[in-house]
Structure formats: C-alpha cells, structure tokens
XYZ file of C-alpha atoms in Angstrom:
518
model
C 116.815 52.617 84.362
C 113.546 51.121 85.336
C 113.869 48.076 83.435
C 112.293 45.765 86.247
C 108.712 47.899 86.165
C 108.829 47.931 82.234
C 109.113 43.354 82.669
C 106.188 43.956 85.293
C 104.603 45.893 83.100
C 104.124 44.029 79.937
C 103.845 40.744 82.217
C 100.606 42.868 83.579
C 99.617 43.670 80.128
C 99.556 40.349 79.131
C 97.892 38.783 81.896
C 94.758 41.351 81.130
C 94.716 41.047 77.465
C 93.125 37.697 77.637
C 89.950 39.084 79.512
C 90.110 42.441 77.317
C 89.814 40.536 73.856
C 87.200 38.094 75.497
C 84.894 41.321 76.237
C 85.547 42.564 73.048
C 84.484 39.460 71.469
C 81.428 38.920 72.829
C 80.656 43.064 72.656
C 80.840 42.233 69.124
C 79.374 39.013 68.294
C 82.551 36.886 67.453
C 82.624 34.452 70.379
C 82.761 31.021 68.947
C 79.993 28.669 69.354
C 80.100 25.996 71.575
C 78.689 22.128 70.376
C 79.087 18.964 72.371
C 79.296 17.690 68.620
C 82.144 17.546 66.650
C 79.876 16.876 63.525
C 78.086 20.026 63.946
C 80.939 22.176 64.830
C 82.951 20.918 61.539
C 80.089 21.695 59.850
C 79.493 24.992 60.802
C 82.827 26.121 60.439
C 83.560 24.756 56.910
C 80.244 26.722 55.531
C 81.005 29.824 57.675
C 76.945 30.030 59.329
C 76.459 32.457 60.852
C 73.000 33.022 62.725
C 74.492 35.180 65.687
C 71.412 36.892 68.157
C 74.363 38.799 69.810
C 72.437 40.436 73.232
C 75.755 40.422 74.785
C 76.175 44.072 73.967
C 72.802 45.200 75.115
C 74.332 45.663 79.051
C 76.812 47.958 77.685
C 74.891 49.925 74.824
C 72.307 50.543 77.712
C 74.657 52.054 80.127
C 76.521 54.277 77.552
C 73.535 55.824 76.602
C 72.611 57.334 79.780
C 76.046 58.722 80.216
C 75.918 62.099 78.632
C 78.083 64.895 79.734
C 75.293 67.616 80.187
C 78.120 70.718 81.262
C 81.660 70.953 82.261
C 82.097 74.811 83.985
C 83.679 76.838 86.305
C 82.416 80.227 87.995
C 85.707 81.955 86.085
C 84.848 83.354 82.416
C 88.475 82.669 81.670
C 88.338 79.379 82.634
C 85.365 78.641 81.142
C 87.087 80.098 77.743
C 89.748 77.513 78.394
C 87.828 74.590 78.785
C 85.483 75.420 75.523
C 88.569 75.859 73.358
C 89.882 72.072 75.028
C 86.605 70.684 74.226
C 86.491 72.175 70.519
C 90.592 71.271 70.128
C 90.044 67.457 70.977
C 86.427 66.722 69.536
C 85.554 65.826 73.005
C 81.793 65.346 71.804
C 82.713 62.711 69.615
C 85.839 61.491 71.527
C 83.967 61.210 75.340
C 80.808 59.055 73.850
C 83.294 56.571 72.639
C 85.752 56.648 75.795
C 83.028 55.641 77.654
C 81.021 53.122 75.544
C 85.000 51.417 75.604
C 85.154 52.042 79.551
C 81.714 49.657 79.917
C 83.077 47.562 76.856
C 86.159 47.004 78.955
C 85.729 47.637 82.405
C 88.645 49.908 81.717
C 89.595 52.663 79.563
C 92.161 55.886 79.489
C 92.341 59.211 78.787
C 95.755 60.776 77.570
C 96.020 64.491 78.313
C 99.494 65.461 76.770
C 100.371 68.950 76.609
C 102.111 70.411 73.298
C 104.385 73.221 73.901
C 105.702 76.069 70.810
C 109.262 76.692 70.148
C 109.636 78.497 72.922
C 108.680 75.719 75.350
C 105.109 77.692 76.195
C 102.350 75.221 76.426
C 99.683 76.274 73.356
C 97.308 73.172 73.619
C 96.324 69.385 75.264
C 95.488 66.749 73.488
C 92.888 64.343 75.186
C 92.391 60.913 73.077
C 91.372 57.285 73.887
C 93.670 54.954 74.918
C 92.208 51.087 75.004
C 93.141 49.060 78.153
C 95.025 46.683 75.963
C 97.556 48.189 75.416
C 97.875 51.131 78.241
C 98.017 49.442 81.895
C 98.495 52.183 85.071
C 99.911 49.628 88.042
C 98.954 50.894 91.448
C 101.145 51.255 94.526
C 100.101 48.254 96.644
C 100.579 50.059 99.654
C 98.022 52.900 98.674
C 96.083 51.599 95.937
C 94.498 54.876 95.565
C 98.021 56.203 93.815
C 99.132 55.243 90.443
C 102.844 53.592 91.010
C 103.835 53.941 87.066
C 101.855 53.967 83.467
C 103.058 51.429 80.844
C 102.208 51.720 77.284
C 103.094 49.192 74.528
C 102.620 48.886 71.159
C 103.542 47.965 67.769
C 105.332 50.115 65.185
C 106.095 47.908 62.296
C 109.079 45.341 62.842
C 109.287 47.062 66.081
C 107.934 46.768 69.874
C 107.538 50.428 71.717
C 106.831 51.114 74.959
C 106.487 53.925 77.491
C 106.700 54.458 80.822
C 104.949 57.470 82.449
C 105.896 58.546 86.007
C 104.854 61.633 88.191
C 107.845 63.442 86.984
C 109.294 61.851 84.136
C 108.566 59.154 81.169
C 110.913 56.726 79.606
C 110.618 55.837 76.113
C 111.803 51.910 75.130
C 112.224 49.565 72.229
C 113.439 46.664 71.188
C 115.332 45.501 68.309
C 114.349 44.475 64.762
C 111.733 41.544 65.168
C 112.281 40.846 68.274
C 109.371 39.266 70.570
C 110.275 41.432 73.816
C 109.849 38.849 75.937
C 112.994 38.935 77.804
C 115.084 42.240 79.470
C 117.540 42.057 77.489
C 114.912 42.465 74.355
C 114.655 45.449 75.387
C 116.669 48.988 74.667
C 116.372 52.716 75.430
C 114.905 54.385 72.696
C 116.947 57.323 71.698
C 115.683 59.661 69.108
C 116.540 60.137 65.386
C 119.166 63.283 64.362
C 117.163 65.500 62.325
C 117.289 64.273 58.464
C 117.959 67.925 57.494
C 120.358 68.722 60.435
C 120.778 72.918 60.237
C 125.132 73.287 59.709
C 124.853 76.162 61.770
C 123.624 74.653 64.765
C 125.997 72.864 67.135
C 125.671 69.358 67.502
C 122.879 69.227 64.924
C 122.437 65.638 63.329
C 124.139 63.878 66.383
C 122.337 61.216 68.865
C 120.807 62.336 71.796
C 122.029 59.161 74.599
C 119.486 61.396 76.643
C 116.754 61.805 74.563
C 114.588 58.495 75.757
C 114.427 60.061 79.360
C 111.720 63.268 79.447
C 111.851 65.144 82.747
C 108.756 67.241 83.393
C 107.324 69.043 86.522
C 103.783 67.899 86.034
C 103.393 66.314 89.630
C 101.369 63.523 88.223
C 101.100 60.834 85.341
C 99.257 62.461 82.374
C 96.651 59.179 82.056
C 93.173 59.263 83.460
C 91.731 55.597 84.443
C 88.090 55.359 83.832
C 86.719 52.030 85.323
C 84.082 50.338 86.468
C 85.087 48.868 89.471
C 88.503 49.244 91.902
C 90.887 48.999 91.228
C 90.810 47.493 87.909
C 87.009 47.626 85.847
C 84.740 44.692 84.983
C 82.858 44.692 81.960
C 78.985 45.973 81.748
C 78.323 42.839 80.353
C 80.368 40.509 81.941
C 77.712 38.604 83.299
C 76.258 37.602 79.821
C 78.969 35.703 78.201
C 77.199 32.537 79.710
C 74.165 33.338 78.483
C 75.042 34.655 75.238
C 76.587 31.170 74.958
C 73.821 29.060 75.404
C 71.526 31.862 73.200
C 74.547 31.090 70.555
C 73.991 27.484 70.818
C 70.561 27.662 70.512
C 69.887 29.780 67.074
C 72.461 27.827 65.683
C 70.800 24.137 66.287
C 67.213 26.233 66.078
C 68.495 27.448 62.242
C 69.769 23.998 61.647
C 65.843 22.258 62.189
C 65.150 24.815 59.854
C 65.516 22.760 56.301
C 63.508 19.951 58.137
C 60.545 22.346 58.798
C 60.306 23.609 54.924
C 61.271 19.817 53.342
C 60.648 17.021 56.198
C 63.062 14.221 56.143
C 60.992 11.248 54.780
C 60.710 7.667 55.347
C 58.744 4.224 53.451
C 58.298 1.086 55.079
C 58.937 -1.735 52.328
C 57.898 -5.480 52.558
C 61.441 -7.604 52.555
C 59.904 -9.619 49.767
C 58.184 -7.519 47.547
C 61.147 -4.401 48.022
C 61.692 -2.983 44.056
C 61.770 0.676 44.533
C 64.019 1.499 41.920
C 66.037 0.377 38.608
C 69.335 1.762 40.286
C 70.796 1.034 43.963
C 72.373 3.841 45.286
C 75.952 2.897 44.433
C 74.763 2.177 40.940
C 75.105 6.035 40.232
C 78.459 6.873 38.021
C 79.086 10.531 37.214
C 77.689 10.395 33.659
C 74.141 8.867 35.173
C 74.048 12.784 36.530
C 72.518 15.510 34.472
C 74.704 18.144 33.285
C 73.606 20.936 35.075
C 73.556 19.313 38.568
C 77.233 20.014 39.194
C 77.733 16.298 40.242
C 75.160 16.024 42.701
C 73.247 12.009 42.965
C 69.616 11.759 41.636
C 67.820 12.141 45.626
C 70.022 15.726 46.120
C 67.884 17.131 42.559
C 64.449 15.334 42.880
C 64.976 13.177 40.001
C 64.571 9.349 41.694
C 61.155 10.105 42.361
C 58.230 9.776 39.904
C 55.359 11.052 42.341
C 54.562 14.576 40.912
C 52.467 16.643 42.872
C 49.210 18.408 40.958
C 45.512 17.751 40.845
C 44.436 14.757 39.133
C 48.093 13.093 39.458
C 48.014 9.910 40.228
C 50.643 8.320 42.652
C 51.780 4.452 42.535
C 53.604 3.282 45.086
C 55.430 -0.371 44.854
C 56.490 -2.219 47.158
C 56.348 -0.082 50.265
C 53.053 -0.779 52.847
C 54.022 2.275 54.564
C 55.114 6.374 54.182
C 55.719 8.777 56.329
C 57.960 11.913 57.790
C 59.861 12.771 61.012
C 58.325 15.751 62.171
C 61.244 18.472 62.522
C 61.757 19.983 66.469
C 59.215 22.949 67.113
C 60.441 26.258 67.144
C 59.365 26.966 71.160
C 62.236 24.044 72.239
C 64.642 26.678 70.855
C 62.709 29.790 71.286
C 61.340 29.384 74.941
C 65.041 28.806 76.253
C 66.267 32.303 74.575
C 63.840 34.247 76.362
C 65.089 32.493 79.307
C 68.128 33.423 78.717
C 67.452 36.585 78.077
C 65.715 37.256 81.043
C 68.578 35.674 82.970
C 71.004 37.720 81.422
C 68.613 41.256 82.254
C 68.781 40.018 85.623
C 72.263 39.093 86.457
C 73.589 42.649 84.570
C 71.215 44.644 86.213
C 69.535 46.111 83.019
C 65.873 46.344 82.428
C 64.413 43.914 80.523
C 62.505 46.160 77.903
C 65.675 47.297 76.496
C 66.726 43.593 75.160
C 62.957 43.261 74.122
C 61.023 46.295 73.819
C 58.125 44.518 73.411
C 58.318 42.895 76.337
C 55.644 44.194 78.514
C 53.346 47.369 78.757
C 53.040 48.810 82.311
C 52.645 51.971 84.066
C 55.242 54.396 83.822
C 55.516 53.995 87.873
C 55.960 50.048 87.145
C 59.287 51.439 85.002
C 60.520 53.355 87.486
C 60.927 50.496 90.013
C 62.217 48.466 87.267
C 64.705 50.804 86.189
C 65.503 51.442 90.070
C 69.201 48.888 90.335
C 69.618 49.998 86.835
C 69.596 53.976 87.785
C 71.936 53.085 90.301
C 74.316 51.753 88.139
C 74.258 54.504 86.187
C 74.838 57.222 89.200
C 77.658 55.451 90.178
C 79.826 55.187 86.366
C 78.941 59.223 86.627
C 80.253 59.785 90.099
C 83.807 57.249 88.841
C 83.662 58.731 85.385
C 83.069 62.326 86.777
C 85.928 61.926 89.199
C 88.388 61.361 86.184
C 87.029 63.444 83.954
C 87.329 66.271 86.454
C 90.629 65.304 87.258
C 91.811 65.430 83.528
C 90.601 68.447 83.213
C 92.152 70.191 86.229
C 95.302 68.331 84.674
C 94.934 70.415 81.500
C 93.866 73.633 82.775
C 97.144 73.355 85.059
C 99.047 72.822 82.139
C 97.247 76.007 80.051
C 98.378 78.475 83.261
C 95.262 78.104 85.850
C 97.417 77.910 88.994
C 94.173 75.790 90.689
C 91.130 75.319 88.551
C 87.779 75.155 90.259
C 85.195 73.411 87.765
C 82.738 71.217 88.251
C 81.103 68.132 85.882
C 77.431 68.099 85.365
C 75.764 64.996 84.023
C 72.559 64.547 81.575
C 70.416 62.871 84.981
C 70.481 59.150 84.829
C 66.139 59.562 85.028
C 63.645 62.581 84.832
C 59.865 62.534 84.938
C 58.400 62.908 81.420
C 55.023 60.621 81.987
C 51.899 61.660 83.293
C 52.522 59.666 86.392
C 55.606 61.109 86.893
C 54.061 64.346 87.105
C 50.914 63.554 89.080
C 53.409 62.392 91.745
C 55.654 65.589 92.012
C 52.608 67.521 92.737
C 51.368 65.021 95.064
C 54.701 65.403 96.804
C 54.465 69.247 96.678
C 51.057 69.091 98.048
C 52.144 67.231 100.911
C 54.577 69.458 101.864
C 57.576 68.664 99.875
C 59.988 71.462 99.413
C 59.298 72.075 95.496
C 63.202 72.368 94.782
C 63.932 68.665 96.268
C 60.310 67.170 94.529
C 61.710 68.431 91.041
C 65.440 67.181 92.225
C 63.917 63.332 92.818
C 62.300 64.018 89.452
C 65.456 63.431 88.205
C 66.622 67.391 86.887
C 69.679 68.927 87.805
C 70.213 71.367 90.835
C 71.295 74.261 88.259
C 67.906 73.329 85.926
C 65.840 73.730 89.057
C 67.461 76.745 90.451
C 67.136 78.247 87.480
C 62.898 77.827 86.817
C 62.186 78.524 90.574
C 64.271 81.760 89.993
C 61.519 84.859 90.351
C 58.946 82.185 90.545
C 56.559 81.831 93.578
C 54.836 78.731 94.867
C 51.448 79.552 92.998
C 53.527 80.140 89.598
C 55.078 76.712 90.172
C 52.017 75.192 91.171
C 49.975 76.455 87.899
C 53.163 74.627 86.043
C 52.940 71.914 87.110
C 49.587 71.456 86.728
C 49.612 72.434 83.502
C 52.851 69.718 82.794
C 50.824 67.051 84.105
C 47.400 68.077 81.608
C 49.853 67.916 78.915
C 51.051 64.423 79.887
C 47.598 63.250 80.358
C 46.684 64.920 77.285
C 49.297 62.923 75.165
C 48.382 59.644 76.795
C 45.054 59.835 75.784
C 46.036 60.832 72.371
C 48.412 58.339 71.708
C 45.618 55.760 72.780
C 43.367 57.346 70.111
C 45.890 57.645 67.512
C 46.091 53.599 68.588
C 42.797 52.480 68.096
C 42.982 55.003 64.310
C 40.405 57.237 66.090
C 42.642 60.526 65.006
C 45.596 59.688 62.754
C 49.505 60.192 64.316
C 49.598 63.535 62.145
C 46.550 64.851 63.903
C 48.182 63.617 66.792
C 51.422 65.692 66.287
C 49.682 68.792 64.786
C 47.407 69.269 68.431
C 50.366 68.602 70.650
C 52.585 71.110 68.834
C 49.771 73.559 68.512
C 49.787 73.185 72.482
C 53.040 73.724 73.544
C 53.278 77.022 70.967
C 50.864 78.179 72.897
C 52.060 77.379 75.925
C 55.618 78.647 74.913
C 53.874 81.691 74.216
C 51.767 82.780 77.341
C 55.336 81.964 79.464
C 57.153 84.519 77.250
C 54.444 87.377 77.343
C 54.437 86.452 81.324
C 57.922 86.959 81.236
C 58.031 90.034 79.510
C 55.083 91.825 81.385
C-alpha cells in the first residue's frame, strides 16, 4: 500500500491551496482591503461597502481569449470520426474555454480522460472534464521532472474524506472514517466498494465485499491526467503580478468613495467669540429620546437638519449669533485618488505583460502598426500557453484515441493565431513585403494565418492572382478607415456605413466565385 505518497500527497495539496484560493480571490474580486486604520476597516466591514474596481482579472480574461482551439485533425478519416464523436461526447467547446480560462486563473489546471468500458469490458467512450488544481496535484519524479511520479486526488463526500491515487498502471482508491480530519496515516483506510443493494441470488458471491476492490489494475502505460500550466513544473497565475496593485487600487476607491459624502455635503465649521457664544437653546447632551421627532428613528437634531434655522431660498434672510466666522473643509479632490489608479494600472499592464488598451480601452488611439509593437511581449505570451497547452491537449487526445483502438494516433492541434492582419496597415505591409521579394506564403504566415489557411488560398493561384488580392484587401481596409472617420465626424450615418461595406464584399464574394467557376 502506498500510504507514504498518499501523506505526501495531501501535505502537497495543502501547501498549494493557500496560493490557489489567493488567485482565485483576487480573479474574483474578494481580496480583503487593506487600511493602516482600524477605524476605517471596522467601519467598512460592519456596513459591508463594497466599491471593488477589480482589474486583477483583466491579465487572465486577456490571455483566455486568444486561446481558441481553431482544429484538432489527423490525415485518417477514421480518426478524424473518432475525435469528432470525443469532442461532441464531452462538450469540449464549452468544457476547453473554461479549462483554460482556470489554467491562467491558476497557473494550473487538469484534464481527466477516463475511459468507460460496456459489460463486456470493450471501451465505448472517454470522458474529458476539468479538474481544479485544488484539489488534483500530479507530483513529479525529482530525478526526471519531465515524468509524473503519481496523481493524488482528494475531496469531500459528505462526512467523508476521498482520495485517489493514479499511477501508470494502477489507481488506489482511499478514505477515511466518519468525520475524521485525515490528517494523520492512520486516518486513513482502503476504500473497498459497496455489495450491490440488489445482489442477483444466482450469482456467486453476489452481495459480498470486495477486500480487492480499492486497487484498479489497468494497462494504460500512463496516468489518465493531463497538466496544463503555465510555467514548469508547477504554473503561476496570469495575473500574479497584480495582486499588489489591485491592492493599492482597492485601497484607493475605497478611501476615494469615502471623500465622497464630503464632496456632496462639506463638513462645516463657525468660529464663535468665547463671550458672546449662544448658538443654541440645547447643548448637545441636552437631547433625550423624546426631544427626537418620531419619524427620525432616534437619530439627534444635527443627523436630520433640524438644529439649524438658516433655510436656503431667495429672499431668506440668515442671522447668525454669536459666531464672527463660517466656513467648510474642502473634501480631497478626486485626481489624489484617481491619478494613483491609473498608475496602478499602468503598473500592473506592465509587470503582466498585457497591453494597456485592454484595462482601458480608451486609453490611447494609435496606428494599427503602434498596436502591433505593443501587443509584441503580449503575442508571445500567448504562443507559448498554445505550444504548453497544445502539448497536453495533444497528449490527451492520443491518450483517448489509444483507449478507442488507434494503435498510434497521428493528429495534430491547430490554434485560432495569437494575431492576424485585419488593418489597412497591416495589409499595406504584406504587400510591401511581397514586393520586396518576400515569398508570399511566409508574408501571409507573419500576418498571423495558419500554414493550412495559406496553403489553401495560394492553391491554383499564381503570383498576379495573389497580387490583385491583396491589393484589393488593402482598398477595402483603406476604404473602411475612411468610412469609419466619416461615419465619426456624422458625415454618412453608421447604417450607410454598414450598407456600402456589405454591398462591397457581395460583390467581391461574387466576382471570386464566377472566377472560380470559369
């Protein structure tokens, strides 16, 4: 019994939890704020404000985006049939997005592939599904870190702790007693199945206990979890390197909402002479609960406006006794609070590698060229999480097809490209590129399309054909800037707008297909 890697295991487990639930917090905008004072904090917490600018998430939202699966194939119809009916089985369009938004939420996330097998022990289906880093740890051999050692799982199941151990050719199955914290080995049981509640009296040794049944051999060759990460050999989160600035962004809305109530109704102030001071009938502790009006729910004379006479309205008159001076204390200014956020924003762009326009899309107005180099650390970012994610995404996939009866799968994974030219100077510089004696497939591949989309429009196309193209892609661009500048300044309206650029590309869609068919 491995009972020594399932103690290393949850001791693993709960060493990463901390910095799991700290990403998820600040993913989702419940990291506590953080005030010097005591006064404030107490305050804040007994009325439950909230005023939360959460940008933390930004760094992560950003990358997910980009990550779209464009193709998973293989040059063998029946394989190809195969890997359709996994993707329709397992949702995988709805189920991949979220594995990998939870991968940059994380730094870590895993894919189960399990394989369900008939009555006869044939193999009909996988099932691929999330599993969230805190709770599913694979531990690495430390001699080659490159090879998963074991896979623990733990859970909850009611009064009960579960937990599983995956190795490359068996899994053990564990749990502890009623209530029991599992801290300690001897916590800790195998976990033998239930007899069937309807055993069959036919069968021989129906209804019994199965001492064996917590121990599944397999012949798999390999553990059935797939570690997406962001980093070796364990991930870091996307946004990671905002939780400092998200704090001090925190900090600052909160204090910025709290001036507020000062800008709308400015604390006041009068200046009395010591021996002419009468400003009132009543002292403040002169007040007594039935001094209050009834519908004031107990609240003092200053908290409902009635301790002052001075009514504002034209031709009121106001008589002040006793004081030789008024006044207000002018609240803070917004830009003390305001001015630092930006900062902070910009710091936290910076440090996660994520273009500033997408925390503030109002930020600037440049070129599209000027985007491009901004977007350039970004991009690579996003080129790497497709060659890790790719990697086990591929290898999950070979896992199932194994598992389905393809002896050795040969398939590849295609991404949606990280950036592609769609801008007018995008275009203008692929067929500056081609003019200067670019090869056309490799300017259109540093456009940012695919190797199959390219191959397939330069197929029965010559270098004039491709030429006219792109000429004409690059008019079109043009054509919508300068429209979109119009539609700006209420020249044309956005429905004229619209109706000319659709017109357009009918007509270009058009003359390509009667090319085509001539």
């Amino acid at each position: 019994m491995s009972i020594d890697d399932l103690m290393y295991g949850i001791d693993e487990l709960a060493e990463s939890r901390t910095g799991y639930d700290r990403a998820a917090m600040y993913y989702h905008g419940t990291a506590p704020e953080i005030f010097a004072s005591s006064r404030i904090r107490a305050a804040l917490r007994a009325h439950q404000i909230d005023f939360d600018l959460n940008f933390a998430k930004t760094p992560v939202n950003a990358v997910a985006t980009r990550l779209k699966v464009a193709s998973i194939t293989s040059p063998d119809e029946a394989t190809n049939t195969l890997i359709s009916k996994i993707w329709q089985d397992n949702q995988l369009n709805l189920e991949l997005p979220d594995l990998v938004r939870k991968a940059g939420e994380f730094g870590d996330a895993y894919l189960m592939v399990l394989p369900v097998e008939d009555e006869k022990g044939d193999v009909v289906r996988v099932e691929m599904f999330y599993n969230s880093p805190q709770t599913v740890r694979v531990i690495y051999d430390e001699e080659n870190p490159r090879r998963k050692k074991f896979t623990i799982k733990k859970w909850c199941d009611g009064r009960y702790l579960r937990a599983e151990l995956l190795y490359d050719d068996h899994i053990e199955r564990w749990t502890t007693g009623l209530d029991s914290a599992g801290r300690d080995a001897n916590d800790w049981k195998p976990w033998i199945a239930e007899p069937d509640a309807e055993p069959d009296p036919n069968e021989a040794g129906a209804g019994e206990l199965d001492a064996e049944s917590w121990l599944i051999d397999h012949d798999w060759g390999e553990q059935p979890v797939f570690h997406f990460r962001t980093d070796r050999p364990y991930g870091v989160p996307e946004h990671y390197g905002a939780y400092g600035p998200q704090n001090a962004i925190t900090k600052l809305q909160a204090t910025h909402m709290g001036t507020v109530d000062y800008q709308g109704a400015p604390q006041r102030y009068a200046l009395t002479e010591a021996a002419t001071t009468d400003t009132s009938d009543l002292e403040p502790g002169d007040w007594d609960d039935e001094d209050f009006p009834e519908d004031t729910n107990g609240l003092g004379p200053s908290d409902v406006g009635d301790d002052s006479s001075l009514k504002a309205g034209p031709g009121e008159l106001w008589l002040l006794r006793g004081y030789k001076a008024v006044g207000q204390f002018d609240a803070a200014k917004p830009d003390v609070f305001l001015d630092p956020i930006m900062f902070n924003v910009r710091a936290m762009a910076q440090i996660t590698d994520t273009p500033l326009r997408m925390f503030d899309p109002q930020s600037s107005q440049r070129s599209g060229e000027s985007y491009r180099e901004e977007d350039g650390p970004f991009v690579s970012k996003v080129e790497n999480r497709q060659t890790s994610y790719g990697a086990s995404l591929h290898a999950a996939f070979v896992f199932a097809l194994r598992r389905l009866g393809i002896p050795d799968p040969v398939i590849s994974v295609d991404w949606v490209p990280a950036r592609s030219v769609t801008d007018v100077q995008g275009w203008q510089t692929v067929k500056a590129k081609i003019e200067a004696g670019v090869p056309r497939r490799q300017a259109l591949m540093e456009a940012g399309y695919r190797a199959e989309q390219v191959d397939e429009w330069l197929s029965g196309t010559d270098d004039a054909e491709l030429q006219r193209r792109i000429d004409i892609l690059a008019s079109l661009a043009d054509s919508a800037q300068k429209l979109g500048a119009a539609a700006a300044l209420e020249v044309i309206t956005s429905d004229q707008v619209s109706g000319l650029m659709a017109g357009a590309l009918s007509d270009l869609e058009a003359l390509a297909q009667a090319q085509e068919d001539s």
